[in-house]
């Protein structure tokens, strides 16, 4: 039995009624299961026609389609991924472009995805058809597949969790991104091994997530979940590093995922883990990029970015499109206002900024990263990256014993003087 593509009905109506003429490309966003591919969102690739000229299908360039796919992937919460490619062109041109389409689709999919889909929309007749591809078979070609149009996105479960992050990175001032990436590896390992609960119940393998979520599905309803990350996750032994500074990055970050009612508990927890890992890496990447801008600004005599002056991590916000009940995501620094965020998202999804609503997900501001000038202690065990720092009172441990000792010495001297005088 072949695979079936289930396309969100509203997305199909917008696609076929669109006034945009081909040729153009786009990305298909959705979720895959054992026998079905759910396509919930379609985002046309922003056109580069004004730059490259011409009217052929290659007008956007493969590199631009791939880059657009990467940018869209960073906006997706857990459970959603880029699963396919949209091609709008005449039928005869699509036949000659199938080899190129397969190669482009391979670049858009991740290593964990075993297959992908291509949606061809004829720019003349406005007829459409789905094709499936097995990425594990190097000889696989695009094969027509069955398609159904349904309204299903509003019935998906939304699960949400959070974790406190505490990262300490000793650095020499260069290659900050590489050092941070290395420092978070054991944190990511702890996340990948975390046990998960939904509605306070332990998730077990292939058990349907619907049994744990109950009647809590629907737009605007969030199901509480939790990842139980071990604070004793194995990490590399401490090493001696010649360092002049310590960069600390911390704060409570949130993770959420969308799952179809037939998804298993294992798939749901995996989606939350992946979203949390991506969220950490995206913030670290953005922080490093701003640090680089700060260094460039110092070298050229330019003012530092406002986001670095306060030492703030980017916060995560939810993005609501007027055309979908599912919330996307973006990361904003304190110096970015809501309009900047809307403009950035609008370009990627092909929407009007006025139709986009930004909803805060995390408390703002997050605890700022702090930079403390200190040598790196190679023989001091590091604290758990997911635990709170020790209270300041601990720094005064030992004061009382010293005071008692001094008092005892004073009393002994006083007694000796009195005996001498007598």
Short mmCIF file of N, CA and C in Angstrom, two decimals, residues 252-390:
data_model
loop_
_atom_site.label_atom_id
_atom_site.label_comp_id
_atom_site.label_asym_id
_atom_site.label_seq_id
_atom_site.Cartn_x
_atom_site.Cartn_y
_atom_site.Cartn_z
N UNK A 252 15.03 30.69 31.53
CA UNK A 252 14.00 29.67 31.32
C UNK A 252 13.49 29.77 29.88
N UNK A 253 13.66 28.71 29.14
CA UNK A 253 13.22 28.69 27.75
C UNK A 253 12.07 27.70 27.60
N UNK A 254 11.17 28.00 26.67
CA UNK A 254 9.99 27.18 26.47
C UNK A 254 10.04 26.43 25.15
N UNK A 255 9.39 25.29 25.16
CA UNK A 255 9.35 24.43 23.99
C UNK A 255 7.91 23.98 23.77
N UNK A 256 7.50 23.90 22.51
CA UNK A 256 6.16 23.41 22.22
C UNK A 256 6.14 22.65 20.90
N UNK A 257 5.13 21.81 20.76
CA UNK A 257 5.02 20.96 19.58
C UNK A 257 3.56 20.71 19.24
N UNK A 258 3.31 20.48 17.96
CA UNK A 258 1.98 20.11 17.47
C UNK A 258 2.01 18.66 17.00
N UNK A 259 1.00 17.90 17.39
CA UNK A 259 0.95 16.49 17.00
C UNK A 259 -0.46 16.12 16.56
N UNK A 260 -0.54 15.28 15.55
CA UNK A 260 -1.84 14.80 15.12
C UNK A 260 -2.36 13.77 16.13
N UNK A 261 -3.67 13.62 16.26
CA UNK A 261 -4.24 12.75 17.31
C UNK A 261 -3.79 11.30 17.26
N UNK A 262 -3.33 10.82 16.10
CA UNK A 262 -2.92 9.42 15.98
C UNK A 262 -1.43 9.22 16.23
N UNK A 263 -0.72 10.29 16.56
CA UNK A 263 0.72 10.18 16.84
C UNK A 263 0.95 9.38 18.12
N UNK A 264 2.08 8.74 18.21
CA UNK A 264 2.41 7.95 19.40
C UNK A 264 3.10 8.82 20.45
N UNK A 265 3.17 8.31 21.67
CA UNK A 265 3.86 9.02 22.75
C UNK A 265 5.34 9.20 22.41
N UNK A 266 5.93 8.18 21.82
CA UNK A 266 7.34 8.25 21.45
C UNK A 266 7.59 9.37 20.45
N UNK A 267 6.72 9.51 19.44
CA UNK A 267 6.86 10.57 18.45
C UNK A 267 6.66 11.95 19.09
N UNK A 268 5.75 12.04 20.04
CA UNK A 268 5.46 13.31 20.69
C UNK A 268 6.64 13.80 21.53
N UNK A 269 7.19 12.93 22.36
CA UNK A 269 8.33 13.30 23.19
C UNK A 269 9.54 13.62 22.32
N UNK A 270 9.72 12.88 21.25
CA UNK A 270 10.82 13.15 20.32
C UNK A 270 10.67 14.55 19.71
N UNK A 271 9.43 14.95 19.39
CA UNK A 271 9.19 16.28 18.82
C UNK A 271 9.52 17.38 19.82
N UNK A 272 9.18 17.17 21.10
CA UNK A 272 9.51 18.16 22.13
C UNK A 272 11.02 18.25 22.34
N UNK A 273 11.68 17.11 22.33
CA UNK A 273 13.14 17.11 22.48
C UNK A 273 13.80 17.88 21.34
N UNK A 274 13.39 17.59 20.11
CA UNK A 274 13.98 18.25 18.94
C UNK A 274 13.74 19.75 18.97
N UNK A 275 12.54 20.15 19.39
CA UNK A 275 12.23 21.57 19.45
C UNK A 275 13.09 22.27 20.50
N UNK A 276 13.29 21.64 21.64
CA UNK A 276 14.10 22.22 22.70
C UNK A 276 15.55 22.34 22.26
N UNK A 277 16.07 21.30 21.62
CA UNK A 277 17.44 21.34 21.12
C UNK A 277 17.61 22.45 20.09
N UNK A 278 16.67 22.57 19.15
CA UNK A 278 16.75 23.60 18.12
C UNK A 278 16.68 24.99 18.73
N UNK A 279 15.82 25.14 19.74
CA UNK A 279 15.67 26.43 20.39
C UNK A 279 16.98 26.87 21.05
N UNK A 280 17.66 25.95 21.72
CA UNK A 280 18.94 26.27 22.36
C UNK A 280 19.97 26.66 21.31
N UNK A 281 20.09 25.87 20.26
CA UNK A 281 21.10 26.13 19.23
C UNK A 281 20.81 27.43 18.48
N UNK A 282 19.54 27.72 18.21
CA UNK A 282 19.19 28.96 17.51
C UNK A 282 19.54 30.18 18.35
N UNK A 283 19.32 30.11 19.66
CA UNK A 283 19.65 31.24 20.53
C UNK A 283 21.17 31.44 20.61
N UNK A 284 21.90 30.33 20.76
CA UNK A 284 23.35 30.43 20.81
C UNK A 284 23.91 31.00 19.52
N UNK A 285 23.35 30.58 18.39
CA UNK A 285 23.80 31.07 17.10
C UNK A 285 23.54 32.58 16.98
N UNK A 286 22.35 32.99 17.39
CA UNK A 286 22.01 34.42 17.32
C UNK A 286 22.89 35.24 18.25
N UNK A 287 23.16 34.72 19.45
CA UNK A 287 24.01 35.41 20.41
C UNK A 287 25.42 35.59 19.86
N UNK A 288 25.95 34.54 19.23
CA UNK A 288 27.30 34.61 18.65
C UNK A 288 27.35 35.60 17.49
N UNK A 289 26.30 35.63 16.69
CA UNK A 289 26.27 36.58 15.58
C UNK A 289 26.29 38.01 16.09
N UNK A 290 25.57 38.28 17.17
CA UNK A 290 25.58 39.62 17.74
C UNK A 290 26.92 39.95 18.38
N UNK A 291 27.57 38.93 18.98
CA UNK A 291 28.90 39.15 19.52
C UNK A 291 29.88 39.53 18.41
N UNK A 292 29.74 38.89 17.26
CA UNK A 292 30.60 39.20 16.13
C UNK A 292 30.34 40.63 15.65
N UNK A 293 29.08 41.03 15.63
CA UNK A 293 28.75 42.41 15.25
C UNK A 293 29.36 43.39 16.24
N UNK A 294 29.37 43.01 17.52
CA UNK A 294 29.96 43.86 18.55
C UNK A 294 31.45 44.05 18.29
N UNK A 295 32.15 42.95 17.98
CA UNK A 295 33.58 43.04 17.70
C UNK A 295 33.84 43.87 16.46
N UNK A 296 33.03 43.66 15.42
CA UNK A 296 33.20 44.45 14.20
C UNK A 296 32.95 45.92 14.47
N UNK A 297 31.95 46.20 15.32
CA UNK A 297 31.65 47.58 15.66
C UNK A 297 32.79 48.24 16.41
N UNK A 298 33.45 47.48 17.32
CA UNK A 298 34.58 48.02 18.07
C UNK A 298 35.75 48.32 17.14
N UNK A 299 35.98 47.40 16.20
CA UNK A 299 37.10 47.59 15.29
C UNK A 299 36.89 48.79 14.38
N UNK A 300 35.66 49.04 13.98
CA UNK A 300 35.38 50.13 13.04
C UNK A 300 34.91 51.40 13.73
N UNK A 301 34.88 51.37 15.06
CA UNK A 301 34.47 52.55 15.79
C UNK A 301 32.97 52.78 15.79
N UNK A 302 32.20 51.74 15.49
CA UNK A 302 30.75 51.86 15.46
C UNK A 302 30.17 51.52 16.83
N UNK A 303 28.98 52.03 17.14
CA UNK A 303 28.36 51.68 18.43
C UNK A 303 27.99 50.22 18.48
N UNK A 304 27.99 49.65 19.68
CA UNK A 304 27.61 48.24 19.86
C UNK A 304 26.12 48.06 19.64
N UNK A 305 25.70 46.91 19.16
CA UNK A 305 24.26 46.64 19.04
C UNK A 305 23.58 46.75 20.39
N UNK A 306 22.37 47.27 20.40
CA UNK A 306 21.65 47.46 21.66
C UNK A 306 21.44 46.14 22.38
N UNK A 307 21.28 45.05 21.62
CA UNK A 307 21.02 43.74 22.24
C UNK A 307 22.21 43.25 23.04
N UNK A 308 23.45 43.71 22.68
CA UNK A 308 24.64 43.28 23.40
C UNK A 308 24.99 44.21 24.55
N UNK A 309 24.53 45.47 24.46
CA UNK A 309 24.81 46.40 25.54
C UNK A 309 24.18 45.90 26.84
N UNK A 310 22.98 45.32 26.72
CA UNK A 310 22.31 44.79 27.90
C UNK A 310 22.62 43.32 28.14
N UNK A 311 23.34 42.68 27.23
CA UNK A 311 23.70 41.28 27.40
C UNK A 311 22.51 40.34 27.39
N UNK A 312 21.50 40.60 26.56
CA UNK A 312 20.28 39.80 26.59
C UNK A 312 20.30 38.71 25.53
N UNK A 313 19.79 37.54 25.92
CA UNK A 313 19.53 36.49 24.94
C UNK A 313 18.27 36.82 24.16
N UNK A 314 18.16 36.33 22.93
CA UNK A 314 16.89 36.55 22.22
C UNK A 314 15.77 35.75 22.88
N UNK A 315 14.61 36.31 22.94
CA UNK A 315 13.46 35.61 23.50
C UNK A 315 12.67 34.97 22.36
N UNK A 316 11.93 33.95 22.69
CA UNK A 316 11.13 33.26 21.70
C UNK A 316 9.71 33.82 21.72
N UNK A 317 9.18 34.10 20.54
CA UNK A 317 7.82 34.58 20.43
C UNK A 317 7.04 33.65 19.51
N UNK A 318 5.73 33.64 19.67
CA UNK A 318 4.86 32.85 18.80
C UNK A 318 4.27 33.76 17.73
N UNK A 319 4.16 33.20 16.54
CA UNK A 319 3.69 33.95 15.38
C UNK A 319 2.38 33.34 14.89
N UNK A 320 1.33 34.12 14.89
CA UNK A 320 0.02 33.66 14.43
C UNK A 320 -0.29 34.27 13.06
N UNK A 321 -0.48 33.40 12.07
CA UNK A 321 -0.89 33.85 10.74
C UNK A 321 -2.41 33.85 10.67
N UNK A 322 -2.95 34.77 9.92
CA UNK A 322 -4.42 34.84 9.80
C UNK A 322 -4.98 33.66 9.03
N UNK A 323 -4.11 32.90 8.36
CA UNK A 323 -4.57 31.80 7.51
C UNK A 323 -4.43 30.42 8.14
N UNK A 324 -3.92 30.34 9.39
CA UNK A 324 -3.69 29.03 10.00
C UNK A 324 -3.87 29.10 11.51
N UNK A 325 -4.41 28.04 12.12
CA UNK A 325 -4.54 28.01 13.57
C UNK A 325 -3.25 27.63 14.29
N UNK A 326 -2.24 27.17 13.56
CA UNK A 326 -0.99 26.74 14.17
C UNK A 326 -0.04 27.93 14.34
N UNK A 327 0.61 27.98 15.49
CA UNK A 327 1.53 29.07 15.80
C UNK A 327 2.94 28.72 15.36
N UNK A 328 3.57 29.63 14.62
CA UNK A 328 4.98 29.49 14.26
C UNK A 328 5.82 30.16 15.33
N UNK A 329 7.11 30.30 15.10
CA UNK A 329 7.99 30.85 16.12
C UNK A 329 9.05 31.75 15.51
N UNK A 330 9.56 32.67 16.32
CA UNK A 330 10.66 33.53 15.90
C UNK A 330 11.45 33.93 17.15
N UNK A 331 12.65 34.47 16.94
CA UNK A 331 13.51 34.87 18.05
C UNK A 331 13.84 36.35 17.92
N UNK A 332 13.59 37.12 18.97
CA UNK A 332 13.74 38.57 18.92
C UNK A 332 14.64 39.07 20.04
N UNK A 333 15.57 39.96 19.71
CA UNK A 333 16.40 40.63 20.70
C UNK A 333 15.63 41.81 21.29
N UNK A 334 16.06 42.29 22.46
CA UNK A 334 15.34 43.40 23.10
C UNK A 334 15.24 44.66 22.25
N UNK A 335 16.23 44.89 21.38
CA UNK A 335 16.20 46.11 20.57
C UNK A 335 15.33 45.97 19.33
N UNK A 336 14.73 44.80 19.12
CA UNK A 336 13.83 44.60 17.99
C UNK A 336 12.39 44.80 18.43
N UNK A 337 11.66 45.60 17.68
CA UNK A 337 10.25 45.80 18.02
C UNK A 337 9.37 44.83 17.24
N UNK A 338 8.09 44.88 17.52
CA UNK A 338 7.15 43.94 16.93
C UNK A 338 7.06 44.06 15.42
N UNK A 339 7.17 45.30 14.91
CA UNK A 339 7.07 45.50 13.47
C UNK A 339 8.23 44.87 12.72
N UNK A 340 9.42 44.90 13.30
CA UNK A 340 10.57 44.26 12.67
C UNK A 340 10.37 42.76 12.58
N UNK A 341 9.84 42.18 13.63
CA UNK A 341 9.57 40.74 13.64
C UNK A 341 8.53 40.39 12.58
N UNK A 342 7.46 41.18 12.51
CA UNK A 342 6.41 40.93 11.51
C UNK A 342 6.97 41.01 10.10
N UNK A 343 7.79 42.00 9.86
CA UNK A 343 8.35 42.18 8.52
C UNK A 343 9.22 40.99 8.12
N UNK A 344 10.03 40.50 9.06
CA UNK A 344 10.91 39.36 8.77
C UNK A 344 10.11 38.11 8.47
N UNK A 345 9.07 37.86 9.27
CA UNK A 345 8.23 36.68 9.07
C UNK A 345 7.44 36.79 7.77
N UNK A 346 6.91 37.98 7.50
CA UNK A 346 6.09 38.18 6.30
C UNK A 346 6.85 37.85 5.03
N UNK A 347 8.13 38.19 5.00
CA UNK A 347 8.94 37.91 3.82
C UNK A 347 9.10 36.41 3.59
N UNK A 348 9.22 35.66 4.67
CA UNK A 348 9.46 34.23 4.56
C UNK A 348 8.19 33.45 4.21
N UNK A 349 7.04 33.90 4.70
CA UNK A 349 5.81 33.14 4.49
C UNK A 349 4.94 33.71 3.38
N UNK A 350 5.34 34.85 2.80
CA UNK A 350 4.57 35.43 1.72
C UNK A 350 3.24 36.01 2.16
N UNK A 351 3.24 36.69 3.32
CA UNK A 351 2.01 37.25 3.87
C UNK A 351 2.17 38.75 4.08
N UNK A 352 1.04 39.43 4.27
CA UNK A 352 1.07 40.85 4.59
C UNK A 352 1.38 41.01 6.08
N UNK A 353 2.30 41.91 6.45
CA UNK A 353 2.64 42.08 7.87
C UNK A 353 1.44 42.39 8.75
N UNK A 354 0.43 43.07 8.19
CA UNK A 354 -0.74 43.42 8.98
C UNK A 354 -1.59 42.20 9.34
N UNK A 355 -1.37 41.08 8.66
CA UNK A 355 -2.13 39.86 8.93
C UNK A 355 -1.42 38.95 9.93
N UNK A 356 -0.31 39.40 10.49
CA UNK A 356 0.49 38.60 11.40
C UNK A 356 0.37 39.16 12.81
N UNK A 357 0.19 38.27 13.78
CA UNK A 357 0.11 38.66 15.19
C UNK A 357 1.26 38.02 15.95
N UNK A 358 1.96 38.83 16.75
CA UNK A 358 3.08 38.34 17.56
C UNK A 358 2.60 38.14 18.99
N UNK A 359 2.80 36.94 19.52
CA UNK A 359 2.39 36.62 20.89
C UNK A 359 3.61 36.22 21.71
N UNK A 360 3.84 36.88 22.86
CA UNK A 360 4.99 36.51 23.70
C UNK A 360 4.83 35.10 24.25
N UNK A 361 5.92 34.36 24.28
CA UNK A 361 5.92 32.99 24.82
C UNK A 361 6.68 32.91 26.12
N UNK A 362 7.73 33.72 26.24
CA UNK A 362 8.59 33.71 27.41
C UNK A 362 8.57 35.06 28.10
N UNK A 363 8.79 35.06 29.41
CA UNK A 363 8.88 36.31 30.14
C UNK A 363 10.07 37.11 29.63
N UNK A 364 9.88 38.43 29.54
CA UNK A 364 10.92 39.28 28.99
C UNK A 364 11.31 40.33 30.02
N UNK A 365 12.62 40.57 30.26
CA UNK A 365 13.74 39.92 29.58
C UNK A 365 14.14 38.63 30.28
N UNK A 366 14.90 37.81 29.57
CA UNK A 366 15.49 36.63 30.17
C UNK A 366 16.67 37.06 31.03
N UNK A 367 17.08 36.24 32.01
CA UNK A 367 18.29 36.57 32.75
C UNK A 367 19.45 36.77 31.78
N UNK A 368 20.17 37.90 31.88
CA UNK A 368 21.17 38.21 30.86
C UNK A 368 22.41 37.34 30.96
N UNK A 369 23.06 37.07 29.81
CA UNK A 369 24.36 36.42 29.85
C UNK A 369 25.34 37.36 30.54
N UNK A 370 26.20 36.87 31.40
CA UNK A 370 27.17 37.71 32.09
C UNK A 370 28.57 37.30 31.72
N UNK A 371 29.45 38.28 31.62
CA UNK A 371 30.83 38.01 31.24
C UNK A 371 31.72 38.40 32.41
N UNK A 372 32.35 37.43 33.06
CA UNK A 372 33.14 37.67 34.25
C UNK A 372 34.60 37.38 33.95
N UNK A 373 35.47 38.33 34.24
CA UNK A 373 36.90 38.12 34.02
C UNK A 373 37.45 37.22 35.12
N UNK A 374 37.84 36.02 34.76
CA UNK A 374 38.32 35.07 35.76
C UNK A 374 39.10 33.96 35.07
N UNK A 375 40.12 33.40 35.72
CA UNK A 375 40.83 32.25 35.14
C UNK A 375 39.95 31.02 35.19
N UNK A 376 40.21 30.09 34.34
CA UNK A 376 39.43 28.85 34.28
C UNK A 376 39.97 27.85 35.29
N UNK A 377 39.18 27.48 36.32
CA UNK A 377 39.67 26.51 37.31
C UNK A 377 39.54 25.10 36.78
N UNK A 378 40.65 24.47 36.47
CA UNK A 378 40.60 23.13 35.88
C UNK A 378 40.25 22.07 36.89
N UNK A 379 40.48 22.35 38.20
CA UNK A 379 40.25 21.31 39.19
C UNK A 379 38.95 21.52 39.94
N UNK A 380 38.09 22.45 39.49
CA UNK A 380 36.82 22.70 40.17
C UNK A 380 35.71 22.02 39.41
N UNK A 381 34.96 21.09 40.03
CA UNK A 381 33.87 20.42 39.30
C UNK A 381 32.80 21.42 38.92
N UNK A 382 32.29 21.29 37.69
CA UNK A 382 31.26 22.19 37.21
C UNK A 382 29.91 21.76 37.73
N UNK A 383 29.03 22.75 37.92
CA UNK A 383 27.68 22.43 38.39
C UNK A 383 26.83 21.96 37.23
N UNK A 384 25.69 21.40 37.52
CA UNK A 384 24.80 20.90 36.48
C UNK A 384 24.32 22.04 35.61
N UNK A 385 24.33 21.90 34.27
CA UNK A 385 23.90 22.98 33.39
C UNK A 385 22.42 23.25 33.47
N UNK A 386 21.65 22.37 34.10
CA UNK A 386 20.22 22.56 34.15
C UNK A 386 19.74 22.82 35.57
N UNK A 387 20.64 23.20 36.45
CA UNK A 387 20.27 23.48 37.83
C UNK A 387 20.55 24.93 38.16
N UNK A 388 19.91 25.42 39.23
CA UNK A 388 20.10 26.81 39.62
C UNK A 388 21.45 26.98 40.30
N UNK A 389 22.09 28.18 40.19
CA UNK A 389 23.37 28.42 40.85
C UNK A 389 23.20 28.42 42.36
N UNK A 390 24.26 28.12 43.14
CA UNK A 390 24.16 28.08 44.60
C UNK A 390 23.85 29.45 45.15
#
